[in-house]
Amino acid sequence: SAPRSDPEEPRISAYACQRRTPLDHLNKIFTDASEVLAENAEFSESEGRGLAFRKAGSVLRSLPFAVSRMEDLRGVPCLGEHSRKIIQEILEDGVSGEVEGVLRSERYRAMKALTGVFGVGVKTADRWVREGLRTPGDLLTSGHRLSREQEAGVRYYEDLNCPVTRAEADAIGEIVKEAVHSILPGARVTLTGGFRRGKEAGHDVDLLITHPEEGKEEGLLGKLTSWLDSQGVLLYQRVSEGSGGRGRESGPMDHFHRSFSILKLGEQPGAPPGPPQPGASSAGQTQEAASPRGQGGAQGRGWRAVRVDLVICPYSQFAYALLGWTGSQQFERDLRRFASQERDMSLNSHGLYQREQVRTPPPPHCISESSPPLSLSLSLSSPPL
Ligand code: CTP
Ligand code: MN
Ligand code: MN
Ligand code: MN
């Protein structure tokens, strides 16, 4: 392979948002390893170590050549000592002993299985593992109290851990579009997340919804989810009210009205899911179980459960919302870091702001009684991720 240390060659940026990163890349053997180590660090709440392995994976995905010797990595940023050691192990032995050890460990396997339940985070999974639980099936037999969200997570475990295809994402998009248009003609529904980046499969479907007439989008989420529920399509949802993008939006998290939901997708992509079943109209206490033990599955049932994120945004913030919801997570993280460290600005899914200064005045309709013009001076001192 060609030498990489050519001083003429442009340096690789330490910001993911400045690196061209193809969907299919040449270093999967290394990025698979860093993914496992990142997960394992996150499972022990070592956020810093997790982030370091995520950054390493991200830069390896952007390399236009397959790494075949350690010298290839000269001048490549974001690779710490530990990551380099793992790469070296793989180059020498074909596998990393450390990664193999993690993959075999009972704790990693149990944490992976339990955090794979929708609604279960690292803290909860860790408590359960220390109590001796190993699989979602154990949750049913142990008699643990589950939140409504976790109950749905267990019920649809098989489906939700089966990757969503592009065709399924498009079919969900069509169902939501039809619903949105029957409620609010002219509204726009955009597929975001991994599918907007061209991925062929994903863990959920991310949909951003807006209307070109600012303000028309208000109240849409409730009507949309009611409509989906009345059609028997809404298996579960948790709504996050936020401020709908009309409050003081600082920090990296956004404040859009949003529904974390599970929708029912019928047999043929795009086909209507059929009439609502009697006595099964309200989400959360619904329908046939998709067993977490394997016999459930979408096959033979005629439908499958799909995780869907529905996000409503005011049109004036659509560009920022689209940028923020397209991902990848590492790209977004570094875009915010770039804004902050290189431009002294602050970026989130609502806008781009001068830091420590007066917020760019929003259009007049954003000024509500509760926030008189004077209080528009908004300090955005909280550091982005
Ligand atoms: N996002 C966000 N706020 C959240 C969740 C997600 O802003 N609470 C944004 C993130 O920037 C993320 C994007 O939405 O990159 C999509 O998130 P997610 O669905 O988790 O990831 P994808 O990249 O779509 O990957 P996958 O295929 O696994 O769904
Ligand atoms: Mn997604
Ligand atoms: Mn994801
Ligand atoms: Mn999502």
Coordinates of N, CA, C and O in Angstrom, one line a residue, residues 234-312:
L234 N -51.0 2.0 16.6 CA -50.2 2.4 17.7 C -50.1 1.4 18.8 O -51.0 1.2 19.5
L235 N -49.0 0.7 18.8 CA -48.8 -0.4 19.9 C -48.4 0.2 21.2 O -48.7 -0.3 22.3
Y236 N -47.6 1.2 21.1 CA -47.1 1.9 22.4 C -46.6 3.3 22.0 O -46.1 3.5 20.9
Q237 N -46.7 4.2 23.0 CA -46.0 5.5 22.8 C -45.8 6.2 24.1 O -46.5 6.0 25.1
R238 N -44.7 6.9 24.1 CA -44.4 7.8 25.2 C -44.2 9.2 24.6 O -43.3 9.3 23.7
V239 N -45.0 10.2 25.0 CA -44.9 11.5 24.4 C -44.0 12.3 25.3 O -44.0 12.3 26.5
S240 N -43.1 13.1 24.6 CA -42.3 14.1 25.3 C -42.7 15.5 24.9 O -42.6 15.8 23.7
E241 N -43.3 16.2 25.8 CA -44.0 17.4 25.4 C -43.1 18.6 25.0 O -43.3 19.3 24.1
G242 N -41.9 18.7 25.8 CA -41.0 19.7 25.5 C -41.7 21.1 25.5 O -42.7 21.3 26.2
S243 N -41.2 22.0 24.7 CA -41.8 23.3 24.5 C -42.3 23.5 23.1 O -42.7 24.5 22.7
G244 N -42.1 22.4 22.3 CA -42.4 22.5 20.9 C -41.4 23.5 20.1 O -41.7 23.9 19.0
G245 N -40.3 23.8 20.7 CA -39.4 24.7 20.1 C -39.8 26.2 20.3 O -39.3 27.0 19.6
R246 N -40.6 26.4 21.3 CA -41.0 27.8 21.5 C -40.5 28.3 22.9 O -41.0 29.3 23.4
G247 N -39.6 27.6 23.5 CA -39.1 28.1 24.8 C -37.7 28.6 24.7 O -37.3 29.1 23.6
R248 N -37.0 28.5 25.8 CA -35.6 28.8 25.7 C -34.8 27.6 25.6 O -34.6 26.8 26.5
E249 N -34.4 27.3 24.3 CA -33.8 26.0 24.0 C -32.3 26.1 24.1 O -31.6 26.5 23.2
S250 N -31.7 25.7 25.2 CA -30.3 25.6 25.3 C -29.9 24.2 25.6 O -30.7 23.4 25.9
G251 N -28.6 24.0 25.5 CA -28.1 22.6 25.8 C -28.2 21.8 24.5 O -28.8 22.1 23.6
P252 N -27.6 20.6 24.6 CA -27.5 19.7 23.4 C -28.8 19.0 23.1 O -29.1 18.6 22.0
M253 N -29.7 18.8 24.1 CA -30.9 18.1 23.9 C -32.0 19.0 23.3 O -32.0 20.2 23.5
D254 N -32.8 18.5 22.4 CA -33.8 19.3 21.8 C -35.1 19.3 22.6 O -35.3 18.5 23.5
H255 N -36.0 20.2 22.2 CA -37.2 20.4 23.0 C -38.5 20.3 22.1 O -39.4 21.0 22.3
F256 N -38.4 19.5 21.1 CA -39.5 19.4 20.2 C -40.6 18.4 20.8 O -40.2 17.6 21.6
H257 N -41.8 18.6 20.4 CA -42.8 17.6 20.7 C -42.4 16.3 20.0 O -42.1 16.4 18.8
R258 N -42.5 15.2 20.7 CA -41.9 14.0 20.1 C -42.6 12.8 20.7 O -43.0 12.8 21.9
S259 N -42.8 11.8 19.9 CA -43.3 10.5 20.4 C -42.4 9.4 20.2 O -42.0 9.2 19.0
F260 N -41.9 8.7 21.2 CA -41.2 7.5 21.1 C -42.2 6.4 21.0 O -42.9 6.2 22.0
S261 N -42.4 5.8 19.8 CA -43.5 4.9 19.7 C -43.1 3.6 19.1 O -42.0 3.4 18.6
I262 N -44.1 2.7 19.2 CA -43.9 1.4 18.5 C -45.2 1.2 17.6 O -46.3 1.3 18.1
L263 N -45.0 1.1 16.3 CA -46.1 1.0 15.4 C -46.2 -0.4 14.9 O -45.2 -1.2 14.8
K264 N -47.4 -0.7 14.4 CA -47.7 -2.0 13.8 C -47.6 -1.9 12.3 O -48.3 -1.1 11.7
L265 N -46.7 -2.7 11.7 CA -46.6 -2.7 10.3 C -47.2 -4.0 9.7 O -46.8 -5.1 10.0
G266 N -48.2 -3.8 8.8 CA -48.9 -5.0 8.2 C -48.0 -5.7 7.3 O -46.9 -5.3 6.9
E267 N -48.5 -6.9 6.8 CA -47.8 -7.8 6.0 C -47.1 -7.3 4.8 O -45.9 -7.4 4.7
Q268 N -47.8 -6.7 3.9 CA -47.2 -6.1 2.7 C -46.8 -4.7 3.0 O -47.7 -3.9 3.5
P269 N -45.5 -4.3 2.8 CA -45.1 -3.0 3.0 C -46.1 -2.0 2.3 O -46.4 -2.2 1.1
G270 N -46.6 -1.1 3.0 CA -47.5 -0.1 2.4 C -49.0 -0.4 2.5 O -49.8 0.4 2.3
A271 N -49.3 -1.7 2.7 CA -50.7 -2.1 2.8 C -51.3 -1.6 4.1 O -50.6 -1.5 5.1
P272 N -52.6 -1.3 4.1 CA -53.2 -0.9 5.3 C -53.2 -2.0 6.3 O -53.3 -3.2 6.0
P273 N -53.0 -1.7 7.6 CA -52.8 -2.7 8.6 C -54.1 -3.5 9.0 O -54.0 -4.3 9.8
G274 N -55.2 -3.1 8.4 CA -56.4 -3.8 8.7 C -57.2 -3.1 9.8 O -56.6 -2.2 10.5
P275 N -58.4 -3.5 10.0 CA -59.3 -2.8 11.0 C -58.8 -3.1 12.4 O -58.1 -4.1 12.7
P276 N -59.1 -2.1 13.3 CA -58.7 -2.3 14.7 C -59.3 -3.5 15.3 O -60.5 -3.9 14.9
Q277 N -58.6 -4.2 16.2 CA -59.2 -5.4 16.8 C -60.1 -5.0 17.9 O -59.8 -4.1 18.6
P278 N -61.2 -5.8 18.1 CA -62.1 -5.4 19.1 C -61.5 -5.5 20.5 O -60.7 -6.4 20.8
G279 N -61.7 -4.5 21.3 CA -61.2 -4.5 22.7 C -59.7 -4.2 22.7 O -59.1 -4.5 23.8
A280 N -59.1 -3.8 21.7 CA -57.7 -3.5 21.7 C -57.3 -2.2 21.1 O -56.5 -2.0 20.3
S281 N -58.1 -1.2 21.6 CA -57.9 0.1 20.9 C -56.9 1.0 21.6 O -56.3 1.9 20.9
S282 N -56.6 0.8 22.8 CA -55.6 1.8 23.4 C -54.3 1.2 23.5 O -54.1 0.1 24.0
A283 N -53.3 2.0 23.1 CA -51.9 1.5 23.1 C -51.5 1.1 24.5 O -51.8 1.7 25.5
G284 N -50.6 0.1 24.6 CA -50.1 -0.3 25.9 C -50.7 -1.6 26.4 O -50.0 -2.3 27.2
Q285 N -51.9 -1.9 26.1 CA -52.5 -3.1 26.6 C -53.1 -3.9 25.5 O -54.2 -4.3 25.4
T286 N -52.2 -4.1 24.5 CA -52.8 -4.6 23.2 C -52.3 -5.9 22.8 O -51.2 -6.3 23.0
Q287 N -53.1 -6.6 22.1 CA -52.8 -7.5 21.0 C -52.0 -8.7 21.3 O -51.6 -8.9 22.5
E288 N -51.8 -9.5 20.3 CA -51.0 -10.8 20.5 C -49.6 -10.5 21.0 O -49.0 -9.5 20.6
A289 N -49.1 -11.4 21.8 CA -47.7 -11.1 22.3 C -46.7 -11.6 21.3 O -46.9 -12.6 20.7
A290 N -45.7 -10.8 21.2 CA -44.5 -11.3 20.5 C -43.5 -11.8 21.5 O -42.9 -11.0 22.2
S291 N -43.5 -13.0 21.7 CA -42.8 -13.6 22.9 C -41.3 -13.3 22.8 O -40.7 -13.3 21.8
P292 N -40.7 -13.0 24.0 CA -39.3 -12.8 24.0 C -38.5 -14.1 23.9 O -37.3 -14.1 24.0
R293 N -39.1 -15.2 23.9 CA -38.4 -16.5 23.9 C -38.2 -17.1 22.5 O -37.7 -18.2 22.4
G294 N -38.7 -16.4 21.5 CA -38.3 -16.9 20.2 C -39.4 -17.4 19.3 O -39.4 -17.2 18.1
Q295 N -40.5 -17.9 19.9 CA -41.6 -18.4 19.0 C -42.5 -17.3 18.5 O -43.3 -17.5 17.6
G296 N -42.3 -16.1 19.0 CA -43.1 -14.9 18.6 C -42.9 -14.5 17.2 O -43.6 -15.0 16.3
G297 N -41.9 -13.7 16.9 CA -41.5 -13.3 15.6 C -42.6 -12.8 14.7 O -43.7 -13.1 14.9
A298 N -42.2 -12.1 13.7 CA -43.2 -11.5 12.7 C -43.7 -12.6 11.8 O -44.8 -12.5 11.3
Q299 N -42.9 -13.6 11.6 CA -43.3 -14.7 10.6 C -44.6 -15.3 11.1 O -44.7 -15.7 12.2
G300 N -45.5 -15.5 10.2 CA -46.8 -16.2 10.5 C -47.8 -15.3 11.2 O -48.9 -15.7 11.3
R301 N -47.3 -14.2 11.8 CA -48.3 -13.4 12.5 C -48.9 -12.4 11.6 O -50.0 -11.9 11.9
G302 N -48.2 -12.1 10.5 CA -48.8 -11.2 9.5 C -48.5 -9.7 9.8 O -48.8 -8.9 9.0
W303 N -47.8 -9.4 10.8 CA -47.4 -8.0 11.1 C -46.2 -8.0 12.0 O -45.8 -9.0 12.5
R304 N -45.5 -6.9 12.0 CA -44.4 -6.8 13.0 C -44.4 -5.4 13.7 O -45.0 -4.5 13.2
A305 N -43.8 -5.4 14.8 CA -43.7 -4.1 15.6 C -42.4 -3.4 15.1 O -41.4 -4.0 14.9
V306 N -42.5 -2.1 15.0 CA -41.4 -1.2 14.6 C -41.3 0.0 15.5 O -42.2 0.7 15.8
R307 N -40.1 0.2 16.0 CA -39.8 1.4 16.8 C -39.8 2.7 15.8 O -39.1 2.7 14.8
V308 N -40.6 3.7 16.2 CA -40.7 4.9 15.4 C -40.5 6.1 16.3 O -41.1 6.2 17.4
D309 N -39.7 7.1 15.8 CA -39.6 8.3 16.5 C -40.3 9.4 15.7 O -39.9 9.6 14.5
L310 N -41.3 10.0 16.2 CA -42.1 11.0 15.5 C -41.7 12.4 16.2 O -41.9 12.5 17.4
V311 N -41.2 13.3 15.4 CA -40.7 14.6 15.9 C -41.4 15.7 15.1 O -41.4 15.7 13.9
I312 N -42.0 16.6 15.9 CA -42.7 17.8 15.2 C -41.8 19.0 15.4 O -41.3 19.3 16.5

